[in-house]
Short mmCIF file of C-alpha atoms in Angstrom, two decimals:
data_model
loop_
_atom_site.label_atom_id
_atom_site.label_comp_id
_atom_site.label_asym_id
_atom_site.label_seq_id
_atom_site.Cartn_x
_atom_site.Cartn_y
_atom_site.Cartn_z
CA MET A 1 4.98 25.06 -136.18
CA ARG A 2 5.53 28.58 -134.94
CA ILE A 3 2.25 30.50 -134.66
CA VAL A 4 1.97 34.20 -133.84
CA ILE A 5 -1.37 35.47 -132.56
CA ALA A 6 -2.47 39.11 -132.61
CA GLY A 7 -4.62 39.86 -129.58
CA GLY A 8 -2.78 37.26 -127.56
CA HIS A 9 -4.60 38.00 -124.30
CA GLY A 10 -8.10 37.67 -125.72
CA GLN A 11 -10.45 35.02 -124.37
CA ILE A 12 -10.29 32.92 -127.53
CA ALA A 13 -6.56 33.52 -127.99
CA LEU A 14 -5.64 32.27 -124.51
CA ARG A 15 -7.66 29.11 -125.10
CA LEU A 16 -5.99 28.65 -128.49
CA GLU A 17 -2.53 29.17 -127.02
CA ARG A 18 -3.12 26.40 -124.48
CA LEU A 19 -4.31 24.00 -127.20
CA LEU A 20 -1.43 24.75 -129.55
CA THR A 21 1.32 24.50 -126.93
CA ALA A 22 -0.19 21.28 -125.58
CA ARG A 23 0.30 19.66 -128.97
CA GLY A 24 3.86 20.91 -129.24
CA ASP A 25 3.60 24.06 -131.35
CA GLU A 26 5.67 27.14 -130.59
CA VAL A 27 3.29 30.01 -129.90
CA ALA A 28 3.72 33.75 -129.40
CA GLY A 29 1.06 36.33 -128.68
CA LEU A 30 1.10 40.07 -129.34
CA ILE A 31 -0.11 42.09 -126.36
CA ARG A 32 -0.04 45.82 -125.62
CA ASN A 33 -0.01 45.57 -121.81
CA ALA A 34 3.01 44.18 -120.00
CA GLY A 35 0.72 43.19 -117.15
CA GLN A 36 -0.67 40.44 -119.38
CA GLU A 37 2.66 38.68 -119.89
CA ALA A 38 2.20 36.23 -117.00
CA ASP A 39 -1.15 35.04 -118.36
CA LEU A 40 0.42 34.25 -121.73
CA ARG A 41 3.32 32.41 -120.14
CA ALA A 42 0.84 30.40 -118.07
CA ALA A 43 -0.84 29.42 -121.34
CA GLY A 44 2.53 28.33 -122.71
CA ALA A 45 2.93 31.26 -125.11
CA GLU A 46 5.72 33.79 -125.55
CA PRO A 47 4.45 37.33 -124.89
CA LEU A 48 5.44 39.97 -127.46
CA LEU A 49 4.78 43.58 -126.48
CA CYS A 50 3.31 45.42 -129.45
CA ASP A 51 0.50 47.96 -129.70
CA LEU A 52 -1.19 47.35 -133.03
CA GLU A 53 -2.83 50.79 -132.91
CA SER A 54 0.53 52.57 -133.02
CA ALA A 55 3.06 50.04 -134.40
CA SER A 56 4.54 50.24 -137.89
CA VAL A 57 4.28 47.48 -140.46
CA ASP A 58 8.03 46.84 -140.10
CA GLU A 59 7.75 46.51 -136.32
CA VAL A 60 4.96 43.95 -136.55
CA ALA A 61 6.72 42.13 -139.39
CA GLY A 62 9.71 41.77 -137.10
CA HIS A 63 7.58 39.83 -134.65
CA LEU A 64 6.19 37.66 -137.46
CA ARG A 65 9.45 36.67 -139.14
CA GLY A 66 10.06 32.96 -138.87
CA ALA A 67 6.41 32.16 -138.18
CA ASP A 68 4.53 29.50 -140.10
CA VAL A 69 1.09 30.91 -139.34
CA ALA A 70 -0.32 34.31 -138.34
CA VAL A 71 -3.65 34.43 -136.49
CA PHE A 72 -5.57 37.68 -136.12
CA ALA A 73 -7.65 37.40 -132.96
CA ALA A 74 -7.48 41.01 -131.73
CA GLY A 75 -10.52 43.12 -131.02
CA ALA A 76 -11.39 46.42 -129.46
CA GLY A 77 -13.75 44.69 -127.05
CA PRO A 78 -17.42 45.19 -126.16
CA GLY A 79 -16.85 48.29 -124.03
CA SER A 80 -15.04 50.27 -126.73
CA GLY A 81 -16.43 53.08 -128.83
CA ALA A 82 -16.82 53.43 -132.58
CA ASP A 83 -13.35 54.95 -133.05
CA ARG A 84 -11.60 51.86 -131.70
CA LYS A 85 -13.72 49.57 -133.82
CA ASN A 86 -12.04 51.26 -136.76
CA THR A 87 -8.52 51.44 -135.31
CA VAL A 88 -8.47 47.85 -133.99
CA ASP A 89 -11.09 45.71 -135.70
CA ARG A 90 -10.28 47.22 -139.10
CA GLY A 91 -6.98 49.09 -138.85
CA ALA A 92 -5.03 46.54 -136.80
CA ALA A 93 -6.31 43.71 -138.99
CA VAL A 94 -5.07 45.48 -142.11
CA LEU A 95 -1.72 46.24 -140.45
CA PHE A 96 -1.28 42.63 -139.35
CA ALA A 97 -2.05 41.36 -142.85
CA ASP A 98 0.47 43.79 -144.38
CA ALA A 99 3.05 42.72 -141.80
CA ALA A 100 2.47 39.04 -142.53
CA GLU A 101 3.08 39.70 -146.22
CA ARG A 102 6.25 41.62 -145.48
CA ALA A 103 7.49 38.86 -143.19
CA GLY A 104 6.73 36.19 -145.79
CA VAL A 105 4.10 34.41 -143.68
CA ARG A 106 1.57 32.99 -146.13
CA ARG A 107 -0.83 31.15 -143.82
CA TYR A 108 -3.17 33.70 -142.28
CA VAL A 109 -6.23 32.91 -140.15
CA VAL A 110 -8.72 35.58 -139.10
CA VAL A 111 -11.22 35.50 -136.25
CA SER A 112 -14.02 37.61 -137.68
CA SER A 113 -17.69 37.86 -136.76
CA MET A 114 -20.91 36.51 -138.17
CA GLY A 115 -22.63 39.35 -140.03
CA ALA A 116 -19.40 41.18 -140.87
CA ASP A 117 -20.10 43.23 -143.98
CA PRO A 118 -18.50 46.44 -145.28
CA ALA A 119 -21.94 47.51 -146.54
CA HIS A 120 -23.73 46.87 -143.24
CA GLN A 121 -26.19 49.65 -142.43
CA GLY A 122 -26.83 51.35 -139.10
CA ASP A 123 -25.44 53.94 -136.72
CA GLU A 124 -25.03 51.94 -133.52
CA ILE A 125 -21.58 50.94 -132.26
CA PHE A 126 -22.25 47.30 -133.15
CA ASP A 127 -23.10 48.39 -136.69
CA THR A 128 -19.74 50.14 -136.87
CA TYR A 129 -18.10 46.97 -135.60
CA LEU A 130 -19.69 44.79 -138.28
CA ARG A 131 -18.63 47.26 -141.00
CA ALA A 132 -15.08 47.40 -139.62
CA LYS A 133 -14.80 43.61 -139.53
CA GLY A 134 -16.28 43.38 -143.01
CA GLU A 135 -13.80 45.91 -144.38
CA ALA A 136 -10.93 44.04 -142.75
CA ASP A 137 -12.11 40.72 -144.18
CA ALA A 138 -12.43 42.26 -147.65
CA TYR A 139 -8.88 43.58 -147.41
CA VAL A 140 -7.49 40.20 -146.38
CA ARG A 141 -9.34 38.51 -149.25
CA SER A 142 -7.64 40.89 -151.68
CA ARG A 143 -4.12 39.83 -150.68
CA ASP A 144 -2.76 37.30 -153.16
CA ALA A 145 0.33 36.72 -151.00
CA LEU A 146 -1.75 35.31 -148.14
CA ASP A 147 -3.29 31.85 -147.86
CA TRP A 148 -6.14 33.16 -145.74
CA THR A 149 -9.03 31.54 -143.95
CA ILE A 150 -11.69 33.73 -142.32
CA LEU A 151 -13.69 32.24 -139.43
CA ARG A 152 -16.96 33.92 -138.44
CA PRO A 153 -18.30 32.51 -135.17
CA GLY A 154 -21.85 33.01 -134.00
CA MET A 155 -22.77 34.33 -130.55
CA LEU A 156 -19.84 33.59 -128.25
CA THR A 157 -20.51 31.96 -124.89
CA ASP A 158 -18.40 30.83 -121.94
CA ASP A 159 -20.16 27.47 -121.75
CA ALA A 160 -17.90 24.44 -121.69
CA GLY A 161 -17.02 23.30 -125.18
CA THR A 162 -18.70 20.21 -126.54
CA GLY A 163 -16.35 19.56 -129.43
CA LEU A 164 -19.39 19.39 -131.71
CA VAL A 165 -19.87 22.14 -134.28
CA ARG A 166 -21.41 23.22 -137.53
CA LEU A 167 -18.77 24.73 -139.83
CA GLU A 168 -19.99 25.81 -143.25
CA ALA A 169 -19.95 28.73 -145.66
CA THR A 170 -23.36 29.68 -144.24
CA THR A 171 -24.73 28.22 -141.02
CA GLY A 172 -27.36 30.70 -139.89
CA ARG A 173 -27.13 32.34 -136.49
CA GLY A 174 -26.54 30.45 -133.27
CA PRO A 175 -24.31 30.26 -130.20
CA ILE A 176 -20.84 28.75 -129.97
CA PRO A 177 -18.64 28.30 -126.87
CA ARG A 178 -15.28 30.02 -127.02
CA ASP A 179 -13.71 26.64 -126.21
CA ASP A 180 -15.04 25.26 -129.49
CA VAL A 181 -13.96 28.33 -131.47
CA ALA A 182 -10.42 27.81 -130.20
CA ALA A 183 -10.57 24.11 -131.06
CA VAL A 184 -11.62 24.91 -134.62
CA LEU A 185 -8.87 27.50 -134.96
CA ALA A 186 -6.30 24.97 -133.76
CA GLU A 187 -7.35 22.70 -136.61
CA LEU A 188 -7.52 25.50 -139.18
CA VAL A 189 -3.99 26.75 -138.58
CA GLU A 190 -2.60 23.45 -139.84
CA THR A 191 -5.22 22.82 -142.52
CA SER A 192 -3.98 24.88 -145.44
CA ALA A 193 -6.61 23.28 -147.69
CA THR A 194 -9.09 25.73 -146.12
CA ALA A 195 -7.23 28.67 -147.69
CA GLY A 196 -9.57 30.97 -149.57
CA LEU A 197 -12.62 30.05 -147.49
CA THR A 198 -14.83 32.28 -145.35
CA LEU A 199 -16.56 30.03 -142.84
CA GLU A 200 -19.36 30.46 -140.33
CA LEU A 201 -19.29 28.52 -137.07
CA VAL A 202 -22.00 27.61 -134.56
CA SER A 203 -22.60 24.68 -132.25
CA GLY A 204 -23.70 21.55 -134.05
CA SER A 205 -23.37 17.78 -134.17
CA VAL A 206 -20.09 17.21 -136.02
CA PRO A 207 -16.77 16.68 -134.19
CA VAL A 208 -14.34 19.56 -134.75
CA THR A 209 -11.70 17.55 -136.60
CA VAL A 210 -14.30 15.98 -138.88
CA ALA A 211 -15.93 19.36 -139.58
CA VAL A 212 -12.62 20.95 -140.58
CA LYS A 213 -11.55 18.00 -142.75
CA SER A 214 -14.96 18.00 -144.43
CA ILE A 215 -14.92 21.70 -145.29
CA ALA A 216 -11.31 21.45 -146.46
CA GLY A 217 -12.41 18.89 -149.01
CA ASN A 218 -15.10 21.13 -150.52
#
């Protein structure tokens, strides 16, 4: 498969790129900084320069044409202010979904956040983030032309992955290594039976492949 990842230099995205290319998929990652190209190539992915905060739908669709799957893994990052939560975590997600539709890419996987909710209350930057992610998720859910799956991990850690997870519609809060998030995403991109599901993910006791197959059968 050809898989195009928005936010291609993110910590989860780089892990995902290595997993996908290792199994033989063709992977490209959208980045806005040319200085990140070498890291993507080292992960086996093709770097595509594209700033999702300023690009047009047509420009992004051009990068997506011919892809089998689009993965939205971009984020403004923990050091960003409220404005960029809206331009990246919401705005770029909406743009990427529109571009996938225009390019005819049906399979669409989103890396969201546990607690994402367009009605979330609060005035802190993290509150803005959760609203922005919730609004983006709601938009993606409204697109009939996309076979979407939304993944909402718990608290991300850099611990080594265990390959054991809990993947359900509602898991409750908990930590999850980025390694295991990437492993779940690698399974989700080729498991179209999870289309239409919003899933929470934390560490657990079920092997990744079993967890994804189980939820796909629900």
